[in-house]
mmCIF file with all atom_site columns, C-alpha atoms in Angstrom:
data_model
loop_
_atom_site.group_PDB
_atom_site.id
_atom_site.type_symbol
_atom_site.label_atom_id
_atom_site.label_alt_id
_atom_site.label_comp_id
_atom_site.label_asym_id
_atom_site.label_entity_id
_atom_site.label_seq_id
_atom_site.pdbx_PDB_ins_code
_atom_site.Cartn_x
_atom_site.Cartn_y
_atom_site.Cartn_z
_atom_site.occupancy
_atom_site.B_iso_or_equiv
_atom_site.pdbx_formal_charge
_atom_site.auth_seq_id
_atom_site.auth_comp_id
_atom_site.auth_asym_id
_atom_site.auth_atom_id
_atom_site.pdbx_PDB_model_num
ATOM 1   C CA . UNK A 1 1   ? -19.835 -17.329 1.357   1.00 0.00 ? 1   UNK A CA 1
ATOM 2   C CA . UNK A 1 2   ? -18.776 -13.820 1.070   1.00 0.00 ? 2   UNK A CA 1
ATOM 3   C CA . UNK A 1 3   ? -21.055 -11.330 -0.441  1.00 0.00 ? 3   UNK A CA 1
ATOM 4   C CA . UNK A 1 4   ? -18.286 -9.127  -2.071  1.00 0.00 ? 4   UNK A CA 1
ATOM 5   C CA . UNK A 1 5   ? -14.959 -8.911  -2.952  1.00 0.00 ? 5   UNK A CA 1
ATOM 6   C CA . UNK A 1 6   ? -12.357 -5.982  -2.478  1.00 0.00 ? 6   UNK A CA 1
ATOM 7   C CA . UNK A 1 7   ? -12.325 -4.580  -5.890  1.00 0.00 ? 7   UNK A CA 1
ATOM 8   C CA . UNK A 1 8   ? -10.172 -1.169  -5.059  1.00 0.00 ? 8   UNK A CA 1
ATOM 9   C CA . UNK A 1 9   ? -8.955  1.472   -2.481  1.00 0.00 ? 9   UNK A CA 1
ATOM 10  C CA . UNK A 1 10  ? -9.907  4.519   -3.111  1.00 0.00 ? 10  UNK A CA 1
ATOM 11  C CA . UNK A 1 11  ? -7.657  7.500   -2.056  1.00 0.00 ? 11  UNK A CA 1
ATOM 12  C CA . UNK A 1 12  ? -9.390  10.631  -1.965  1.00 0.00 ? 12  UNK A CA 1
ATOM 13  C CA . UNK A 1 13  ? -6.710  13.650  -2.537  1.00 0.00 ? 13  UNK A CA 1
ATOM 14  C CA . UNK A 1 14  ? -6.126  17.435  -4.018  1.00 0.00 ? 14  UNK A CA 1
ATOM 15  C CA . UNK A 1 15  ? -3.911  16.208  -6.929  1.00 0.00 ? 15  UNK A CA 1
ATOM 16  C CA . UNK A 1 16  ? -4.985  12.490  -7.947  1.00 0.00 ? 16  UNK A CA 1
ATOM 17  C CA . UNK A 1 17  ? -2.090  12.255  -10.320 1.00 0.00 ? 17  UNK A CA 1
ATOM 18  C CA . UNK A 1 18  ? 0.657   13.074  -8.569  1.00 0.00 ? 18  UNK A CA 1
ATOM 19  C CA . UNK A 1 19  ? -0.535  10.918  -5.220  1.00 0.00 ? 19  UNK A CA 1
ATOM 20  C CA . UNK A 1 20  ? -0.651  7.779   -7.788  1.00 0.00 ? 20  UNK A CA 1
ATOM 21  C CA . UNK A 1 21  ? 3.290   8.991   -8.961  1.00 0.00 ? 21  UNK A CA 1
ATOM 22  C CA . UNK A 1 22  ? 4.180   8.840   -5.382  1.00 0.00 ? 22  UNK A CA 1
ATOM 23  C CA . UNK A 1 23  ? 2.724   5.390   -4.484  1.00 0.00 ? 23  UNK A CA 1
ATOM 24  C CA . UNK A 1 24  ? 3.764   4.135   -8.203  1.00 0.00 ? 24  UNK A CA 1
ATOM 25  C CA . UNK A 1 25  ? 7.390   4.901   -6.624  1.00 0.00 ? 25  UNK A CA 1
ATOM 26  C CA . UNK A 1 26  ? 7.241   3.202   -3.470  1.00 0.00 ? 26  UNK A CA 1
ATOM 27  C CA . UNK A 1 27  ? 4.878   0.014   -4.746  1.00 0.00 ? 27  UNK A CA 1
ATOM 28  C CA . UNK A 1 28  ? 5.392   -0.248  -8.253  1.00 0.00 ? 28  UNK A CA 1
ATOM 29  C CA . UNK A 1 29  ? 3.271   0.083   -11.158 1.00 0.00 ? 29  UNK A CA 1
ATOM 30  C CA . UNK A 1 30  ? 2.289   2.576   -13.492 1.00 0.00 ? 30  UNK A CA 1
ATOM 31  C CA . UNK A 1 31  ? -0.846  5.114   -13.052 1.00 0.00 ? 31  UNK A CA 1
ATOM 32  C CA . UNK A 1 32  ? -3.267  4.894   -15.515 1.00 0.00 ? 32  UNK A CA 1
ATOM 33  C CA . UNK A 1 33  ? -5.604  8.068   -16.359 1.00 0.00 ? 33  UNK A CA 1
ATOM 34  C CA . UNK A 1 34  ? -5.409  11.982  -15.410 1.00 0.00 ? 34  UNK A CA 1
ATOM 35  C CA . UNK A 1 35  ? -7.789  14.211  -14.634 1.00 0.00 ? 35  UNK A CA 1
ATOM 36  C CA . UNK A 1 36  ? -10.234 13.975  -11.133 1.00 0.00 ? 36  UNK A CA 1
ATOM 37  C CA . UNK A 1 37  ? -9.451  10.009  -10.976 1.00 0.00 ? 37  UNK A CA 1
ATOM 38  C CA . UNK A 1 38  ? -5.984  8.026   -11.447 1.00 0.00 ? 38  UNK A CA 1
ATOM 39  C CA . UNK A 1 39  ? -5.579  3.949   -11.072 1.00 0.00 ? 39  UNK A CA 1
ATOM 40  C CA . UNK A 1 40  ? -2.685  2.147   -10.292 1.00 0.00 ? 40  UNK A CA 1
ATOM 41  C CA . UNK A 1 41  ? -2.528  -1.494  -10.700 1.00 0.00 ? 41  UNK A CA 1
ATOM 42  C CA . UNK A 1 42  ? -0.108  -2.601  -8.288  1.00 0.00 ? 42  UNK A CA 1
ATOM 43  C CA . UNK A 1 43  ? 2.319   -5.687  -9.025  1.00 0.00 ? 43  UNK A CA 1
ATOM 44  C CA . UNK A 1 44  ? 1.180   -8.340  -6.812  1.00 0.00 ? 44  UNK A CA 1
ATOM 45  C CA . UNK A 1 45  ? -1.129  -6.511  -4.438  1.00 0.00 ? 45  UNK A CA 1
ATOM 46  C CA . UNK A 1 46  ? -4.337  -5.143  -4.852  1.00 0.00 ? 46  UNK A CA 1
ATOM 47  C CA . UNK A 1 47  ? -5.403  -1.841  -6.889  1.00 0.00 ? 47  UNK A CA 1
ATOM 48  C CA . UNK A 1 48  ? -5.177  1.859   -5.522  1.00 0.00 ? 48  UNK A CA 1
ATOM 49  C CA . UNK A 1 49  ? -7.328  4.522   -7.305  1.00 0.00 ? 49  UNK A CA 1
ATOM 50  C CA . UNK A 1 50  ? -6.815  7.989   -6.358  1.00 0.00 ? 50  UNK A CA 1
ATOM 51  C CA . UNK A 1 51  ? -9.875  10.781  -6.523  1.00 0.00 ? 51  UNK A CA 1
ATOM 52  C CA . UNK A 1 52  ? -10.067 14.259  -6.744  1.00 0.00 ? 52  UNK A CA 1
ATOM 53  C CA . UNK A 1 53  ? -10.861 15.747  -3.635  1.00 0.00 ? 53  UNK A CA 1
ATOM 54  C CA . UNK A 1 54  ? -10.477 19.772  -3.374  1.00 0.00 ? 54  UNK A CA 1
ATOM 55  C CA . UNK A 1 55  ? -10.205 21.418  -0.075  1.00 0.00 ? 55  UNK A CA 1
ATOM 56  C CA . UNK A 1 56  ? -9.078  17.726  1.454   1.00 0.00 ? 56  UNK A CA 1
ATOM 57  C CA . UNK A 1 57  ? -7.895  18.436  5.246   1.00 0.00 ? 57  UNK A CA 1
ATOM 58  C CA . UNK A 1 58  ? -5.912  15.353  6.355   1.00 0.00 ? 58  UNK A CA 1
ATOM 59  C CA . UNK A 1 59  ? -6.714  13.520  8.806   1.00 0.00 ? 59  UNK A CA 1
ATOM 60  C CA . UNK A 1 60  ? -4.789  13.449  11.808  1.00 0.00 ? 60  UNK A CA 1
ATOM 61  C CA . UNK A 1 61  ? -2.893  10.688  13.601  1.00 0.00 ? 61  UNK A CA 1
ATOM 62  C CA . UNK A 1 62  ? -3.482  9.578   16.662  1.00 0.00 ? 62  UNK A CA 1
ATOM 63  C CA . UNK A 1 63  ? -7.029  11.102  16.836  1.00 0.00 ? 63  UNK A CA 1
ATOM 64  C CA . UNK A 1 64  ? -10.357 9.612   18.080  1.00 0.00 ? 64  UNK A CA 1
ATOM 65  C CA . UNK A 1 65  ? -12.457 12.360  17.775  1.00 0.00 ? 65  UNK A CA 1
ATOM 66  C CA . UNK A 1 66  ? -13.109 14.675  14.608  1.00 0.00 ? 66  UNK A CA 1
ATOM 67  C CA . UNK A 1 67  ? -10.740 14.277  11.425  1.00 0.00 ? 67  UNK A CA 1
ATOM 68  C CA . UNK A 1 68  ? -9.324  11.449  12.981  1.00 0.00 ? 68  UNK A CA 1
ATOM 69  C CA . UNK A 1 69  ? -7.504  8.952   10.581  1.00 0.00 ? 69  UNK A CA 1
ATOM 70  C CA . UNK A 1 70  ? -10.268 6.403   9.034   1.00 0.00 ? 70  UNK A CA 1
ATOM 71  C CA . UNK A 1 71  ? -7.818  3.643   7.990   1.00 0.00 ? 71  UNK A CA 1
ATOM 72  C CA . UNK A 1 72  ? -4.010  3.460   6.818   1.00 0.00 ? 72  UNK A CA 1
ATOM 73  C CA . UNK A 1 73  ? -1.967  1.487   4.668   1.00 0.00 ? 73  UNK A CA 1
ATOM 74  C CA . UNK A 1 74  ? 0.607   -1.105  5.982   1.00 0.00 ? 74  UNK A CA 1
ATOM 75  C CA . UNK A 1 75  ? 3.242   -1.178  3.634   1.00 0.00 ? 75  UNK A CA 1
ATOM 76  C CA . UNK A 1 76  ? 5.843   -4.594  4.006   1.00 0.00 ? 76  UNK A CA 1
ATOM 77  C CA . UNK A 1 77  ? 8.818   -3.898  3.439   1.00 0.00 ? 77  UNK A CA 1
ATOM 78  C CA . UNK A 1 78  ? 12.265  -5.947  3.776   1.00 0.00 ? 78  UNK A CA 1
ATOM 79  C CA . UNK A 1 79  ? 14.993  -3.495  5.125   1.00 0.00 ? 79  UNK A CA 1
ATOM 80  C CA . UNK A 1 80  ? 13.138  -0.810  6.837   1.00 0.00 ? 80  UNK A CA 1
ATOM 81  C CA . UNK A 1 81  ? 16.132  2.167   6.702   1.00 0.00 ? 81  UNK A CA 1
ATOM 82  C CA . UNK A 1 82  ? 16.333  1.918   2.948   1.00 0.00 ? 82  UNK A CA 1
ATOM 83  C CA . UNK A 1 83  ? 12.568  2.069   2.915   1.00 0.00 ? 83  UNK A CA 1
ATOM 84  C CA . UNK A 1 84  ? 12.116  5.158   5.490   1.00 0.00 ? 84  UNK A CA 1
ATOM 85  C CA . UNK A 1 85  ? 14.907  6.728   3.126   1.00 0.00 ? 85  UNK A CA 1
ATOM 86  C CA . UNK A 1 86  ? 13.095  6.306   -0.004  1.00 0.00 ? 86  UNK A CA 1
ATOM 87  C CA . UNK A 1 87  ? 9.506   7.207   0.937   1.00 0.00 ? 87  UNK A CA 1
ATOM 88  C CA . UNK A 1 88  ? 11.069  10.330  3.135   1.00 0.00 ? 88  UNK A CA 1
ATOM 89  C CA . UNK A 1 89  ? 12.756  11.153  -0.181  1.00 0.00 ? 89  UNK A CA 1
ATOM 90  C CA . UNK A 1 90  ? 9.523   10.964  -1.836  1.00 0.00 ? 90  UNK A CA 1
ATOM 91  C CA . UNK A 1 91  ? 7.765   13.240  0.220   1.00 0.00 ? 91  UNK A CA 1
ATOM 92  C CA . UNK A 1 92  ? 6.639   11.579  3.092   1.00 0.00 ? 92  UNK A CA 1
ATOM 93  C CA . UNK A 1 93  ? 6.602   13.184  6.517   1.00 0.00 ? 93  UNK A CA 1
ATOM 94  C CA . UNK A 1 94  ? 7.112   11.124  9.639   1.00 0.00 ? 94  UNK A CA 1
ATOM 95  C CA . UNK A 1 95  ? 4.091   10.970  11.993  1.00 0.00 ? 95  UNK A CA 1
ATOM 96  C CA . UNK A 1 96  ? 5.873   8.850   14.743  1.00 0.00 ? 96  UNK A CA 1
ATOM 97  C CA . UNK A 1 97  ? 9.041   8.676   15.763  1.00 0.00 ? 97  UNK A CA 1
ATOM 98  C CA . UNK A 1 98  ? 11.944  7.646   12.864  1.00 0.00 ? 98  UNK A CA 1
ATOM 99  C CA . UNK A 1 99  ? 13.060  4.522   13.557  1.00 0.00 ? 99  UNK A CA 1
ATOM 100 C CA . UNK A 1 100 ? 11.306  2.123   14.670  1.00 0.00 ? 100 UNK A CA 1
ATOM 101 C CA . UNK A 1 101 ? 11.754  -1.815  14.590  1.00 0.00 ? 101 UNK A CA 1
ATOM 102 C CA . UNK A 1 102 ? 8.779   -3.213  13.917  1.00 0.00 ? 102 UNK A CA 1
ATOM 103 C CA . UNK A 1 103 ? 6.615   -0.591  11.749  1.00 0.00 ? 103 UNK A CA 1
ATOM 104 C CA . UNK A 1 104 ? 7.248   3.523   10.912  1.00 0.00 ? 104 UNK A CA 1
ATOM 105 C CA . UNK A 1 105 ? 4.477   5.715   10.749  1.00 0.00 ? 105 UNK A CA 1
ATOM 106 C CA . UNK A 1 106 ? 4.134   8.240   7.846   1.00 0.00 ? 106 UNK A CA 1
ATOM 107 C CA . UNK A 1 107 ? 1.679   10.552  5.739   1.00 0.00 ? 107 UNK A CA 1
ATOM 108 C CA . UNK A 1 108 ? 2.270   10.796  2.030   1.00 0.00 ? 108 UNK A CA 1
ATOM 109 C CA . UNK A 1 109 ? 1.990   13.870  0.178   1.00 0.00 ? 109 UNK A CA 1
ATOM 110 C CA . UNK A 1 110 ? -1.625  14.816  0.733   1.00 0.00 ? 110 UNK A CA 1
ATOM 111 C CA . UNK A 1 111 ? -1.445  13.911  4.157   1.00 0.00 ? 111 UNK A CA 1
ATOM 112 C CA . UNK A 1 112 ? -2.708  10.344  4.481   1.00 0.00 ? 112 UNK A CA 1
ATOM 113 C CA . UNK A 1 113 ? -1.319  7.959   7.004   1.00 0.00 ? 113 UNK A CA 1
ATOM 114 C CA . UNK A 1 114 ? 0.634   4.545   6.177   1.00 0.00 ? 114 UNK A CA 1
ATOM 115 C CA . UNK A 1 115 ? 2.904   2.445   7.859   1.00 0.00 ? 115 UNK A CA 1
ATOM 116 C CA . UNK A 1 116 ? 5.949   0.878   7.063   1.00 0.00 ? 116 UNK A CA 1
ATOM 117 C CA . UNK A 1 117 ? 5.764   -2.799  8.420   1.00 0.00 ? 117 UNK A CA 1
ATOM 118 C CA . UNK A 1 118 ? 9.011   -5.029  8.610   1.00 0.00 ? 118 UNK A CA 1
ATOM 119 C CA . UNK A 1 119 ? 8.369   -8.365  7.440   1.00 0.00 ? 119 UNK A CA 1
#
């Protein structure tokens, strides 16, 4: 028997409102709130909420030592070109080589990692 269940993720960020904007884009939904803490209610996967975090510094991918990355989204995605399009027109920045056939790394806009997974 589990003793919890996964009730959010919790993005912490300089701007919580426009991080939700850019994940509403690529996932869907609409961000609820303003202020130093945003939710978005994503259709058919679980919730994001985004916090107010001033003086964030990224973290940095690949890195084992200090400020390394702490965990990353894996986004699915069906066509993988249209999808490294889209999030690159977003905002994104490519943290691995474009391209790739099996998963794309990224950061979004306030520097976090996340992955682009073909299904």
């Amino acid at each position: 028997m589990a003793l919890a269940k996964l009730g959010v993720v919790v993005l912490d960020c300089p701007d919580p409102h426009a991080l939700a904007g850019f994940y509403a884009d690529v996932l869907g939904g609409t961000p609820e709130g303003d202020g130093d803490w945003v939710d978005l209610k994503v259709p058919g996967g679980p919730a994001l909420a985004f916090q107010r975090a001033e003086g964030l510094t990224p973290p940095e991918w690949p890195r084992a030592d200090r400020n390394a990355q702490q965990f990353h989204l894996d986004l699915t995605v069906d066509d993988p070109d249209a999808a490294e399009r889209g999030v690159l027109a977003l905002g994104a920045k490519p943290l691995a080589e474009p391209g790739g056939k099996s998963f794309r790394v990224y950061a979004d806009p306030a520097g976090h990692p996340f992955c682009l997974c073909a299904c």
